[in-house]
Amino acid sequence: MRNSYLGQAWLVIVLCVAFGALLAGVDVTLGPKIAANMEADSQSMVPVLVLSPAEFKEYQPGQLEISRQNWTFQSDGRPINYVIYKAVAVSDNRIKGWVVKGSGKGWENMDLLVALSPDAARLLNFSALKQNETPGLGSKMIEPKWRKHFENLDATQPVQVVKDRPPVQGHSEVPALTGATITSQGVADVINKITSQVGPELARQAANHAAMEAK
Amino acid sequence: MANEVAPAQRFVRGILPENPIFRQLLGLCPALAVSASMKSAMTMAICVIFVLLCSNILTSLIRNMVKPHLRILLFTGIIATFVTVVDKVLGAYFWEMSKALGPYVPLIIVNCIVLCRCEVCASKQTLGPAVADALGQGLGFAVALAAIAGVREILGNGTWFDLPLLPESIWPRWIIMMLAPGAFIVLGLLVGLVNWAGPALARRRSAKIDIQAVTPQDPQLQEARS
């Protein structure tokens, strides 16, 4: 028994089982709290993305009612899950905007929050929940200077990243980040996926909301 | 020789004479990465002290059952478990700090200080010395981190623990202190300072003892003379 593998490794096995149980317990108790923290982060971004800078300066918590829904896009391949935040102004019960969480890939995986206008016809803004692009090059995607190019773009058309010429106004084009074409294209891909897959559903829900309000 | 060191002495030794960062030069990665602000540095220090304590205690308890060729495996498993617990607790109750420290809390698993204390001390000592050693080394780590973070935050940001200290008019922000090169410079200068001051103080102390020894009041010397 001494020379057998079990005789040598019994302590390792026992400890690993014990540690596994301990970590499982920790995950069960603390996992929900951590998920709630991450969700709170996403929700706190909704007013920032949906309101214009002037409106956001006046913003007080409670002026916007933010509701979250899980929605699945049924494609012919695998169904894709999206998280949609609806921001409704409490004062007049009108939709202020939509924020959709989508993920994609530049050089590394990225999670973006993309804000759309109340009728889901225009892009408002986007922010990165998680990105790991090249520091100094691709990481500049989070800077307001570049994000401004996406403001008010037509959400019914795919956004195109142009590299060697300035973007043409009114053509849904944005300039690529200097030295970060792949990152720029990754961002555009995420946004286009959201506008094409979730956009119609948002427009439908917005129409329903308007119809309910009209009654 | 190691067995004759009292627990209290182990504790004191870990703080400055055998300081893990300044004397042993272990755990330099978090010392550079999280020392841009005092809050992050002290949070990291508390996490490391907790992991050191728990892993030293557990290692000391199982020290007689560990097969020599499996010990690193076991130590790493123990350390990884406690670091994961700490990481989850930070994520649940101290979310902002968890985001600020980022990947450096999981990296405590490969922090050489923790593995070194398990291997050098806890696996060979009873519970008392192991606990004292963990606390002493952890405190030494905290002191070193506080020194580096203090310099970097005050010079680079004008704050200390986020309290404004140096207004911009007196001291314009020395931005490099907040970046990696500043960290290396501060660390290098402090390591040099501690390693020069330590032996210098010891030499002065032993010189004082020599002087005392040759004064006629020394009864032992008088006895030896006679």
mmCIF file of N, CA and C in Angstrom, chain A residues 128-200:
data_model
loop_
_atom_site.group_PDB
_atom_site.id
_atom_site.type_symbol
_atom_site.label_atom_id
_atom_site.label_comp_id
_atom_site.label_asym_id
_atom_site.label_seq_id
_atom_site.Cartn_x
_atom_site.Cartn_y
_atom_site.Cartn_z
ATOM 1 N N ALA A 128 -17.767 50.066 -23.122
ATOM 2 C CA ALA A 128 -17.188 48.728 -23.001
ATOM 3 C C ALA A 128 -17.261 48.280 -21.549
ATOM 4 N N LEU A 129 -17.970 47.158 -21.303
ATOM 5 C CA LEU A 129 -17.975 46.574 -19.968
ATOM 6 C C LEU A 129 -16.658 45.867 -19.718
ATOM 7 N N LYS A 130 -16.191 45.194 -20.776
ATOM 8 C CA LYS A 130 -14.984 44.415 -20.624
ATOM 9 C C LYS A 130 -14.270 44.425 -21.968
ATOM 10 N N GLN A 131 -13.035 44.899 -21.966
ATOM 11 C CA GLN A 131 -12.270 44.808 -23.198
ATOM 12 C C GLN A 131 -10.799 44.647 -22.842
ATOM 13 N N ASN A 132 -10.082 43.981 -23.723
ATOM 14 C CA ASN A 132 -8.687 43.685 -23.449
ATOM 15 C C ASN A 132 -7.834 43.978 -24.669
ATOM 16 N N GLU A 133 -8.183 45.073 -25.369
ATOM 17 C CA GLU A 133 -7.442 45.384 -26.583
ATOM 18 C C GLU A 133 -6.080 45.989 -26.255
ATOM 19 N N THR A 134 -5.275 46.182 -27.291
ATOM 20 C CA THR A 134 -3.903 46.655 -27.082
ATOM 21 C C THR A 134 -3.887 48.007 -26.369
ATOM 22 N N PRO A 135 -3.201 48.095 -25.236
ATOM 23 C CA PRO A 135 -3.171 49.374 -24.521
ATOM 24 C C PRO A 135 -2.537 50.465 -25.378
ATOM 25 N N GLY A 136 -3.173 51.600 -25.437
ATOM 26 C CA GLY A 136 -2.634 52.720 -26.206
ATOM 27 C C GLY A 136 -3.105 52.738 -27.642
ATOM 28 N N LEU A 137 -3.523 51.592 -28.165
ATOM 29 C CA LEU A 137 -4.010 51.556 -29.553
ATOM 30 C C LEU A 137 -5.494 51.177 -29.562
ATOM 31 N N GLY A 138 -5.777 49.884 -29.406
ATOM 32 C CA GLY A 138 -7.165 49.453 -29.421
ATOM 33 C C GLY A 138 -7.931 49.911 -28.206
ATOM 34 N N SER A 139 -7.226 50.096 -27.091
ATOM 35 C CA SER A 139 -7.928 50.484 -25.872
ATOM 36 C C SER A 139 -8.495 51.891 -25.990
ATOM 37 N N LYS A 140 -8.073 52.639 -27.006
ATOM 38 C CA LYS A 140 -8.643 53.971 -27.198
ATOM 39 C C LYS A 140 -10.095 53.903 -27.650
ATOM 40 N N MET A 141 -10.618 52.701 -27.872
ATOM 41 C CA MET A 141 -12.014 52.587 -28.282
ATOM 42 C C MET A 141 -12.948 53.138 -27.210
ATOM 43 N N ILE A 142 -12.482 53.190 -25.960
ATOM 44 C CA ILE A 142 -13.365 53.675 -24.916
ATOM 45 C C ILE A 142 -13.361 55.188 -24.822
ATOM 46 N N GLU A 143 -12.487 55.856 -25.572
ATOM 47 C CA GLU A 143 -12.412 57.307 -25.437
ATOM 48 C C GLU A 143 -13.596 57.983 -26.120
ATOM 49 N N PRO A 144 -14.147 59.033 -25.490
ATOM 50 C CA PRO A 144 -15.323 59.706 -26.062
ATOM 51 C C PRO A 144 -15.078 60.221 -27.476
ATOM 52 N N LYS A 145 -13.806 60.569 -27.756
ATOM 53 C CA LYS A 145 -13.486 61.143 -29.066
ATOM 54 C C LYS A 145 -13.852 60.183 -30.193
ATOM 55 N N TRP A 146 -13.592 58.905 -30.019
ATOM 56 C CA TRP A 146 -13.884 57.945 -31.075
ATOM 57 C C TRP A 146 -15.337 57.505 -31.024
ATOM 58 N N ARG A 147 -15.869 57.415 -29.807
ATOM 59 C CA ARG A 147 -17.250 56.947 -29.658
ATOM 60 C C ARG A 147 -18.219 57.948 -30.261
ATOM 61 N N LYS A 148 -17.794 59.225 -30.320
ATOM 62 C CA LYS A 148 -18.670 60.259 -30.868
ATOM 63 C C LYS A 148 -19.048 59.969 -32.312
ATOM 64 N N HIS A 149 -18.162 59.248 -33.023
ATOM 65 C CA HIS A 149 -18.454 58.956 -34.437
ATOM 66 C C HIS A 149 -19.692 58.092 -34.599
ATOM 67 N N PHE A 150 -20.070 57.367 -33.544
ATOM 68 C CA PHE A 150 -21.216 56.473 -33.644
ATOM 69 C C PHE A 150 -22.534 57.171 -33.317
ATOM 70 N N GLU A 151 -22.424 58.403 -32.786
ATOM 71 C CA GLU A 151 -23.627 59.084 -32.339
ATOM 72 C C GLU A 151 -24.566 59.346 -33.509
ATOM 73 N N ASN A 152 -25.823 58.988 -33.343
ATOM 74 C CA ASN A 152 -26.859 59.296 -34.327
ATOM 75 C C ASN A 152 -26.696 58.582 -35.657
ATOM 76 N N LEU A 153 -25.895 57.508 -35.696
ATOM 77 C CA LEU A 153 -25.811 56.736 -36.932
ATOM 78 C C LEU A 153 -27.104 55.965 -37.130
ATOM 79 N N ASP A 154 -27.408 55.669 -38.358
ATOM 80 C CA ASP A 154 -28.611 54.933 -38.708
ATOM 81 C C ASP A 154 -28.481 53.498 -38.212
ATOM 82 N N ALA A 155 -29.417 53.080 -37.353
ATOM 83 C CA ALA A 155 -29.322 51.739 -36.780
ATOM 84 C C ALA A 155 -29.915 50.683 -37.687
ATOM 85 N N THR A 156 -30.526 51.110 -38.783
ATOM 86 C CA THR A 156 -31.091 50.101 -39.671
ATOM 87 C C THR A 156 -30.081 49.649 -40.701
ATOM 88 N N GLN A 157 -28.936 50.335 -40.748
ATOM 89 C CA GLN A 157 -27.892 49.927 -41.692
ATOM 90 C C GLN A 157 -26.664 49.485 -40.918
ATOM 91 N N PRO A 158 -25.902 48.541 -41.468
ATOM 92 C CA PRO A 158 -24.664 48.150 -40.763
ATOM 93 C C PRO A 158 -23.647 49.280 -40.802
ATOM 94 N N VAL A 159 -22.906 49.426 -39.689
ATOM 95 C CA VAL A 159 -21.855 50.436 -39.599
ATOM 96 C C VAL A 159 -20.623 49.910 -40.308
ATOM 97 N N GLN A 160 -19.996 50.782 -41.111
ATOM 98 C CA GLN A 160 -18.792 50.347 -41.819
ATOM 99 C C GLN A 160 -17.587 51.091 -41.274
ATOM 100 N N VAL A 161 -16.492 50.375 -41.130
ATOM 101 C CA VAL A 161 -15.249 50.993 -40.675
ATOM 102 C C VAL A 161 -14.406 51.315 -41.899
ATOM 103 N N VAL A 162 -14.056 52.591 -42.068
ATOM 104 C CA VAL A 162 -13.224 52.952 -43.225
ATOM 105 C C VAL A 162 -11.842 53.334 -42.740
ATOM 106 N N LYS A 163 -10.831 52.934 -43.537
ATOM 107 C CA LYS A 163 -9.464 53.082 -43.064
ATOM 108 C C LYS A 163 -8.703 54.178 -43.797
ATOM 109 N N ASP A 164 -8.718 54.166 -45.102
ATOM 110 C CA ASP A 164 -7.770 55.030 -45.815
ATOM 111 C C ASP A 164 -8.387 56.323 -46.309
ATOM 112 N N ARG A 165 -9.632 56.576 -45.944
ATOM 113 C CA ARG A 165 -10.239 57.832 -46.359
ATOM 114 C C ARG A 165 -11.166 58.294 -45.239
ATOM 115 N N PRO A 166 -11.440 59.584 -45.180
ATOM 116 C CA PRO A 166 -12.374 60.033 -44.149
ATOM 117 C C PRO A 166 -13.774 59.505 -44.433
ATOM 118 N N PRO A 167 -14.559 59.244 -43.385
ATOM 119 C CA PRO A 167 -15.886 58.682 -43.609
ATOM 120 C C PRO A 167 -16.812 59.691 -44.286
ATOM 121 N N VAL A 168 -17.675 59.199 -45.159
ATOM 122 C CA VAL A 168 -18.641 60.059 -45.853
ATOM 123 C C VAL A 168 -19.838 60.271 -44.947
ATOM 124 N N GLN A 169 -20.245 61.525 -44.815
ATOM 125 C CA GLN A 169 -21.385 61.823 -43.950
ATOM 126 C C GLN A 169 -22.639 61.154 -44.466
ATOM 127 N N GLY A 170 -23.429 60.616 -43.535
ATOM 128 C CA GLY A 170 -24.708 60.054 -43.920
ATOM 129 C C GLY A 170 -24.616 58.647 -44.487
ATOM 130 N N HIS A 171 -23.435 58.037 -44.442
ATOM 131 C CA HIS A 171 -23.283 56.705 -45.029
ATOM 132 C C HIS A 171 -23.040 55.622 -43.992
ATOM 133 N N SER A 172 -23.301 55.907 -42.738
ATOM 134 C CA SER A 172 -23.064 54.948 -41.663
ATOM 135 C C SER A 172 -21.616 54.491 -41.649
ATOM 136 N N GLU A 173 -20.698 55.429 -41.788
ATOM 137 C CA GLU A 173 -19.284 55.058 -41.793
ATOM 138 C C GLU A 173 -18.587 55.688 -40.597
ATOM 139 N N VAL A 174 -17.636 54.961 -40.027
ATOM 140 C CA VAL A 174 -16.812 55.517 -38.955
ATOM 141 C C VAL A 174 -15.354 55.302 -39.320
ATOM 142 N N PRO A 175 -14.487 56.214 -38.906
ATOM 143 C CA PRO A 175 -13.060 56.007 -39.190
ATOM 144 C C PRO A 175 -12.486 54.949 -38.266
ATOM 145 N N ALA A 176 -11.535 54.177 -38.791
ATOM 146 C CA ALA A 176 -10.865 53.191 -37.941
ATOM 147 C C ALA A 176 -9.958 53.910 -36.970
ATOM 148 N N LEU A 177 -9.773 53.324 -35.789
ATOM 149 C CA LEU A 177 -8.813 53.854 -34.827
ATOM 150 C C LEU A 177 -7.413 53.718 -35.411
ATOM 151 N N THR A 178 -6.562 54.726 -35.163
ATOM 152 C CA THR A 178 -5.207 54.661 -35.692
ATOM 153 C C THR A 178 -4.495 53.436 -35.151
ATOM 154 N N GLY A 179 -4.024 52.590 -36.060
ATOM 155 C CA GLY A 179 -3.269 51.413 -35.643
ATOM 156 C C GLY A 179 -4.116 50.351 -34.979
ATOM 157 N N ALA A 180 -5.452 50.447 -35.103
ATOM 158 C CA ALA A 180 -6.301 49.470 -34.416
ATOM 159 C C ALA A 180 -7.493 49.138 -35.290
ATOM 160 N N THR A 181 -7.202 48.675 -36.509
ATOM 161 C CA THR A 181 -8.305 48.373 -37.424
ATOM 162 C C THR A 181 -9.112 47.187 -36.938
ATOM 163 N N ILE A 182 -8.415 46.172 -36.428
ATOM 164 C CA ILE A 182 -9.116 44.955 -36.013
ATOM 165 C C ILE A 182 -10.044 45.258 -34.843
ATOM 166 N N THR A 183 -9.555 46.066 -33.897
ATOM 167 C CA THR A 183 -10.411 46.436 -32.778
ATOM 168 C C THR A 183 -11.622 47.206 -33.261
ATOM 169 N N SER A 184 -11.377 48.184 -34.159
ATOM 170 C CA SER A 184 -12.491 48.988 -34.665
ATOM 171 C C SER A 184 -13.509 48.089 -35.349
ATOM 172 N N GLN A 185 -13.047 47.158 -36.157
ATOM 173 C CA GLN A 185 -13.969 46.257 -36.855
ATOM 174 C C GLN A 185 -14.709 45.378 -35.860
ATOM 175 N N GLY A 186 -14.022 44.956 -34.800
ATOM 176 C CA GLY A 186 -14.685 44.154 -33.773
ATOM 177 C C GLY A 186 -15.837 44.906 -33.144
ATOM 178 N N VAL A 187 -15.595 46.176 -32.818
ATOM 179 C CA VAL A 187 -16.663 46.996 -32.227
ATOM 180 C C VAL A 187 -17.826 47.124 -33.204
ATOM 181 N N ALA A 188 -17.499 47.421 -34.473
ATOM 182 C CA ALA A 188 -18.560 47.571 -35.471
ATOM 183 C C ALA A 188 -19.347 46.271 -35.619
ATOM 184 N N ASP A 189 -18.651 45.130 -35.564
ATOM 185 C CA ASP A 189 -19.347 43.847 -35.690
ATOM 186 C C ASP A 189 -20.340 43.646 -34.566
ATOM 187 N N VAL A 190 -19.923 43.974 -33.332
ATOM 188 C CA VAL A 190 -20.837 43.806 -32.202
ATOM 189 C C VAL A 190 -22.056 44.687 -32.391
ATOM 190 N N ILE A 191 -21.812 45.950 -32.764
ATOM 191 C CA ILE A 191 -22.924 46.889 -32.916
ATOM 192 C C ILE A 191 -23.853 46.429 -34.034
ATOM 193 N N ASN A 192 -23.272 45.979 -35.141
ATOM 194 C CA ASN A 192 -24.118 45.543 -36.263
ATOM 195 C C ASN A 192 -24.928 44.316 -35.910
ATOM 196 N N LYS A 193 -24.311 43.398 -35.153
ATOM 197 C CA LYS A 193 -25.041 42.212 -34.714
ATOM 198 C C LYS A 193 -26.250 42.627 -33.888
ATOM 199 N N ILE A 194 -26.046 43.596 -33.002
ATOM 200 C CA ILE A 194 -27.137 44.022 -32.131
ATOM 201 C C ILE A 194 -28.221 44.713 -32.934
ATOM 202 N N THR A 195 -27.824 45.630 -33.818
ATOM 203 C CA THR A 195 -28.852 46.369 -34.567
ATOM 204 C C THR A 195 -29.631 45.436 -35.480
ATOM 205 N N SER A 196 -28.936 44.436 -36.062
ATOM 206 C CA SER A 196 -29.659 43.579 -37.003
ATOM 207 C C SER A 196 -30.500 42.533 -36.281
ATOM 208 N N GLN A 197 -29.986 41.995 -35.153
ATOM 209 C CA GLN A 197 -30.701 40.912 -34.493
ATOM 210 C C GLN A 197 -31.703 41.410 -33.470
ATOM 211 N N VAL A 198 -31.333 42.442 -32.715
ATOM 212 C CA VAL A 198 -32.204 42.890 -31.628
ATOM 213 C C VAL A 198 -33.018 44.110 -32.045
ATOM 214 N N GLY A 199 -32.503 44.886 -33.012
ATOM 215 C CA GLY A 199 -33.156 46.116 -33.433
ATOM 216 C C GLY A 199 -34.632 45.954 -33.748
ATOM 217 N N PRO A 200 -34.990 44.997 -34.602
ATOM 218 C CA PRO A 200 -36.410 44.835 -34.947
ATOM 219 C C PRO A 200 -37.282 44.548 -33.717
#
